[in-house]
Short mmCIF file of N, CA and C in Angstrom, two decimals:
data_model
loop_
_atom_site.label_atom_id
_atom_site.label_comp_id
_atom_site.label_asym_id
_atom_site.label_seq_id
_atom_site.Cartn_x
_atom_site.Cartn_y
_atom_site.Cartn_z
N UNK A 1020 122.16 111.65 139.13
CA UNK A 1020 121.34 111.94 137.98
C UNK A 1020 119.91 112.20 138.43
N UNK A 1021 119.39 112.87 137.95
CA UNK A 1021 117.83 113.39 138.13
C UNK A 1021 116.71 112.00 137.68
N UNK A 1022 115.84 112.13 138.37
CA UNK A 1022 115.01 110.86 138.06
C UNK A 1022 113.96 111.58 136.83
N UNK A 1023 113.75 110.97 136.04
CA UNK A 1023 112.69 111.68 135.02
C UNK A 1023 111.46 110.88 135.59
N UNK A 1024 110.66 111.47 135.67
CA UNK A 1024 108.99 111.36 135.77
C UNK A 1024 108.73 110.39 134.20
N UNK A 1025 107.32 109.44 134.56
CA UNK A 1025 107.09 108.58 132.99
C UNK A 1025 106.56 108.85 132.16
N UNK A 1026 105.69 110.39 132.28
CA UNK A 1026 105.80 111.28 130.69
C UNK A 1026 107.00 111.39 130.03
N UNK A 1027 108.44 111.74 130.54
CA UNK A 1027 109.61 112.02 130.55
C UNK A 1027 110.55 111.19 129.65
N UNK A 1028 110.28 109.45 130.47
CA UNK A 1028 111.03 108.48 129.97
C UNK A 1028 110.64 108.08 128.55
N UNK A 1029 112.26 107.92 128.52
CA UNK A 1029 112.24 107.47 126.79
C UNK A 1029 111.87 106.16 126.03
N UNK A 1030 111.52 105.06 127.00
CA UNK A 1030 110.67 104.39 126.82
C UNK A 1030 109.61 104.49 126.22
N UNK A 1031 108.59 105.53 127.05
CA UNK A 1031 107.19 105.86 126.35
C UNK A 1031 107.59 106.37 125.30
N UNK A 1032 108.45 107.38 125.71
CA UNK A 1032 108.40 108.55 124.04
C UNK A 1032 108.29 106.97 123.04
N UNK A 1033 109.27 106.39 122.96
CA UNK A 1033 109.13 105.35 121.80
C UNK A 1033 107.96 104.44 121.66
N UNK A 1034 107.32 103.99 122.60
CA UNK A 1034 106.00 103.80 122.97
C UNK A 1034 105.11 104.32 122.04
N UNK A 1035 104.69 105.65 122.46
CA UNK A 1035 103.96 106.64 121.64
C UNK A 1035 104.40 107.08 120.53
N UNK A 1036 105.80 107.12 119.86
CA UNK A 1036 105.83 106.78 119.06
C UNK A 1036 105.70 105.44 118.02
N UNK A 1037 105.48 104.73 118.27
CA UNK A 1037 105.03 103.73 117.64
C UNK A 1037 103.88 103.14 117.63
N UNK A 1038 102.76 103.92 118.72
CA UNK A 1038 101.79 103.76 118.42
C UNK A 1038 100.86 104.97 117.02
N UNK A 1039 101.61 105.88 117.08
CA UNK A 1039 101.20 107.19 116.65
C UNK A 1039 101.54 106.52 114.78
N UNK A 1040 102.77 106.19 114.97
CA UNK A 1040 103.48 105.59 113.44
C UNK A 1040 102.29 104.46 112.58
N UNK A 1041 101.85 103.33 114.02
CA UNK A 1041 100.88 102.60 113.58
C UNK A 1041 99.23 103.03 113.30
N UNK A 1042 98.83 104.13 113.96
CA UNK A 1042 97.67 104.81 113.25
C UNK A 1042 97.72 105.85 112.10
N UNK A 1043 98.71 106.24 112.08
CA UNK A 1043 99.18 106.95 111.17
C UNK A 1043 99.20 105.90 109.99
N UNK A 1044 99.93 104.95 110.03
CA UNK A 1044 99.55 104.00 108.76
C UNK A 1044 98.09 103.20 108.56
N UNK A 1045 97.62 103.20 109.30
CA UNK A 1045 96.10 102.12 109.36
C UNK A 1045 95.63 103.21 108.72
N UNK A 1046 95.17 104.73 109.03
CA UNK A 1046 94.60 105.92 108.43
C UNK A 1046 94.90 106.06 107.47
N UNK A 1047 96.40 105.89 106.75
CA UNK A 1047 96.28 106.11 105.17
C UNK A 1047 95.38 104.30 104.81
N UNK A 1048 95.84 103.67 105.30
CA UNK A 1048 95.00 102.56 104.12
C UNK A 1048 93.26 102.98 104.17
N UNK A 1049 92.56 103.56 105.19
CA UNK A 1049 91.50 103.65 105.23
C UNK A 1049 91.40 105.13 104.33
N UNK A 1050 92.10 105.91 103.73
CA UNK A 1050 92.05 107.00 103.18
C UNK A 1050 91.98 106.19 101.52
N UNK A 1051 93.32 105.08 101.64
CA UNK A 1051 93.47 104.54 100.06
C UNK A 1051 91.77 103.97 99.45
N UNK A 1052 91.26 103.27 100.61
CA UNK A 1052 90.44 102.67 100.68
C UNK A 1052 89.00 103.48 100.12
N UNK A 1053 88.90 104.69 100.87
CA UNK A 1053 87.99 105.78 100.43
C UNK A 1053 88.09 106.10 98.87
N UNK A 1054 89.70 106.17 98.62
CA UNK A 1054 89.89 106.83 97.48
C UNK A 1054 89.54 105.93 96.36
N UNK A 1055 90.63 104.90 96.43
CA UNK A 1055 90.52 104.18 95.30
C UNK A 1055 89.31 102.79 95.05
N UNK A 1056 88.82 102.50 96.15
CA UNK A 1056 88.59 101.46 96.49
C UNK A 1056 88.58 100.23 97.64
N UNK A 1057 88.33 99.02 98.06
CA UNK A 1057 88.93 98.24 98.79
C UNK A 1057 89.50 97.36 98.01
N UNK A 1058 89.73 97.32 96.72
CA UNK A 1058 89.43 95.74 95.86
C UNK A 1058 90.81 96.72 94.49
N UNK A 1059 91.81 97.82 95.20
CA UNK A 1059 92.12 98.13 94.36
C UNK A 1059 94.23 98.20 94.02
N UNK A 1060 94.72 98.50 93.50
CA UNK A 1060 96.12 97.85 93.30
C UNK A 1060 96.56 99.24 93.80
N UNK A 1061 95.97 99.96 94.14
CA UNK A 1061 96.34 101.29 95.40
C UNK A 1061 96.51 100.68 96.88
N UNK A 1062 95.12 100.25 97.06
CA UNK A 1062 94.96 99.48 98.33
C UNK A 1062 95.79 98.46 98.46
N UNK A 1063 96.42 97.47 97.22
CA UNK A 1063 97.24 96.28 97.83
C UNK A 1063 98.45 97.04 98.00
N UNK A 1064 99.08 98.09 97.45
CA UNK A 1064 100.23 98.94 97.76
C UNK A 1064 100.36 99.42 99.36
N UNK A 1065 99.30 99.61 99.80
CA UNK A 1065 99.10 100.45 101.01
C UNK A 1065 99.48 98.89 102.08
N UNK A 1066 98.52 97.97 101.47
CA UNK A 1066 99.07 97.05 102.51
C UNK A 1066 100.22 96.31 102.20
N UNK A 1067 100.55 96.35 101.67
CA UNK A 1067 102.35 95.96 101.43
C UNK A 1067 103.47 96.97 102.17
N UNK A 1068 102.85 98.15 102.18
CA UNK A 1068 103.84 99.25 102.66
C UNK A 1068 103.40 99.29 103.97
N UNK A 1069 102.37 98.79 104.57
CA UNK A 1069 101.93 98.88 106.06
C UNK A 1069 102.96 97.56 106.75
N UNK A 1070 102.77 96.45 105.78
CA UNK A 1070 103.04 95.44 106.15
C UNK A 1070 104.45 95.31 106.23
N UNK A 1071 105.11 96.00 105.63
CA UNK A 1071 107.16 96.33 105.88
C UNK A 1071 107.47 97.29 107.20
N UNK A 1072 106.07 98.29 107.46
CA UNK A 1072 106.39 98.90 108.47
C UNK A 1072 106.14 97.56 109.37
N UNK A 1073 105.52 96.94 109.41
CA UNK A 1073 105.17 96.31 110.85
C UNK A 1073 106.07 95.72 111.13
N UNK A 1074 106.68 94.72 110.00
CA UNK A 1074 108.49 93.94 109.76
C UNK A 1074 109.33 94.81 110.20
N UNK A 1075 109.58 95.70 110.31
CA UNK A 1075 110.68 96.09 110.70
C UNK A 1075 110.41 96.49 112.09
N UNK A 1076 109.22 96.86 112.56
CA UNK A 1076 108.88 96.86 114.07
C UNK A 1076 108.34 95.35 114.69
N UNK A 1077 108.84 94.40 114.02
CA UNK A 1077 109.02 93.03 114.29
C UNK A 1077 108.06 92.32 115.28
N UNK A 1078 106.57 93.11 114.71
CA UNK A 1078 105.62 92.82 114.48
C UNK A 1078 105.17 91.72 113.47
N UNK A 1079 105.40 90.59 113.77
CA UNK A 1079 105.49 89.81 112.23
C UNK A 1079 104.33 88.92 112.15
N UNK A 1080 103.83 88.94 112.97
CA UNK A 1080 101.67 88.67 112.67
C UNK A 1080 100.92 89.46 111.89
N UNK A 1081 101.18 90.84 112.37
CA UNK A 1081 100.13 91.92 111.63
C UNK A 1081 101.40 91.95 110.74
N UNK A 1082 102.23 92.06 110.44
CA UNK A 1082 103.12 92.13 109.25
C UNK A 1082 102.90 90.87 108.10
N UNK A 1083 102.86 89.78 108.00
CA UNK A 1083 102.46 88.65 107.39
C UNK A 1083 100.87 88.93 107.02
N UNK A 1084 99.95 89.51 108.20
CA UNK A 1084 98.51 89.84 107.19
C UNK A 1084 97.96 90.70 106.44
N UNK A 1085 99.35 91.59 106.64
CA UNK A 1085 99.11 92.89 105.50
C UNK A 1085 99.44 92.36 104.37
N UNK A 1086 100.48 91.45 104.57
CA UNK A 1086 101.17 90.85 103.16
C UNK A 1086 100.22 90.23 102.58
N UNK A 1087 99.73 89.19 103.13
CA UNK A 1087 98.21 88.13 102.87
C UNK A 1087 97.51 88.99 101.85
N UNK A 1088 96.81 90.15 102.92
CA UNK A 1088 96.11 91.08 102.33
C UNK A 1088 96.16 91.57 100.79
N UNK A 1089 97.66 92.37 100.89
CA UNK A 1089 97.64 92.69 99.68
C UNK A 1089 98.10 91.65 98.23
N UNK A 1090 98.54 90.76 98.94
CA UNK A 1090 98.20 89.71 97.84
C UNK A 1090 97.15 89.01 97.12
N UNK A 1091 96.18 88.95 98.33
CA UNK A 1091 94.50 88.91 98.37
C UNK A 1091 93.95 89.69 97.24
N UNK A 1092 94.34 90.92 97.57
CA UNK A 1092 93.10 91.70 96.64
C UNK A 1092 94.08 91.51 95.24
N UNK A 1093 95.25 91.70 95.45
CA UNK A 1093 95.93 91.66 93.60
C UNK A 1093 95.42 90.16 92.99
N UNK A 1094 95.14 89.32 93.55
CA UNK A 1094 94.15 88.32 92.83
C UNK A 1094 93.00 88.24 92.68
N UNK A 1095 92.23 89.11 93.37
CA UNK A 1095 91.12 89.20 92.98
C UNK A 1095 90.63 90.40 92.02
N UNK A 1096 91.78 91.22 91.95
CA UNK A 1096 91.51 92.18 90.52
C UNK A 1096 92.27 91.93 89.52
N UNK A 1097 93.06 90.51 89.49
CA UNK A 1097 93.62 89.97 88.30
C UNK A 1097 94.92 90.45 88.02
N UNK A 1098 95.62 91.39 88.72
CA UNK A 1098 97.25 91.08 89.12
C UNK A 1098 98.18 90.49 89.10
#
C-alpha cells in the first residue's frame, strides 16, 4: 500500500474537520449575538445548538457550558 503523506491522512482530514465545524459554530453565535442581542432567546438557541454539537463530539465541558449558558440568559430575560 502507498504511504499517504499527513496532509493526506484521514486523521487530520477529521481533525480539520472538526475544527472548521467548531468555528463555524462559535461564528454563528457571534453573528446571533450581533443580530439579536447577547441577553436574547435567539442567543440561548444558538447556545443550546452549539452545545449538542459539542455532545456529540464528546466534548462534554464546552458542551455542559453552552448548556449553562443558554440557560443563563433564558433567566435573565424571564424564560
Amino acid at each position: 500500500a502507498a504511504e499517504q503523506s499527513w496532509p493526506d491522512c484521514k486523521l487530520f482530514q477529521c481533525y480539520r474537520a472538526l475544527e472548521t465545524g467548531e468555528k463555524v459554530y462559535n461564528s454563528y453565535i457571534k453573528l446571533i449575538e450581533d443580530l439579536y442581542h447577547t441577553q436574547s432567546a435567539e442567543a440561548s438557541s444558538a447556545y443550546y445548538m452549539v452545545g449538542g454539537y459539542y455532545f456529540e463530539q464528546e466534548q462534554f465541558q464546552k458542551s455542559l457550558a453552552c448548556f449553562m449558558k443558554a440557560l443563563f440568559i433564558l433567566n435573565q430575560i424571564g424564560k
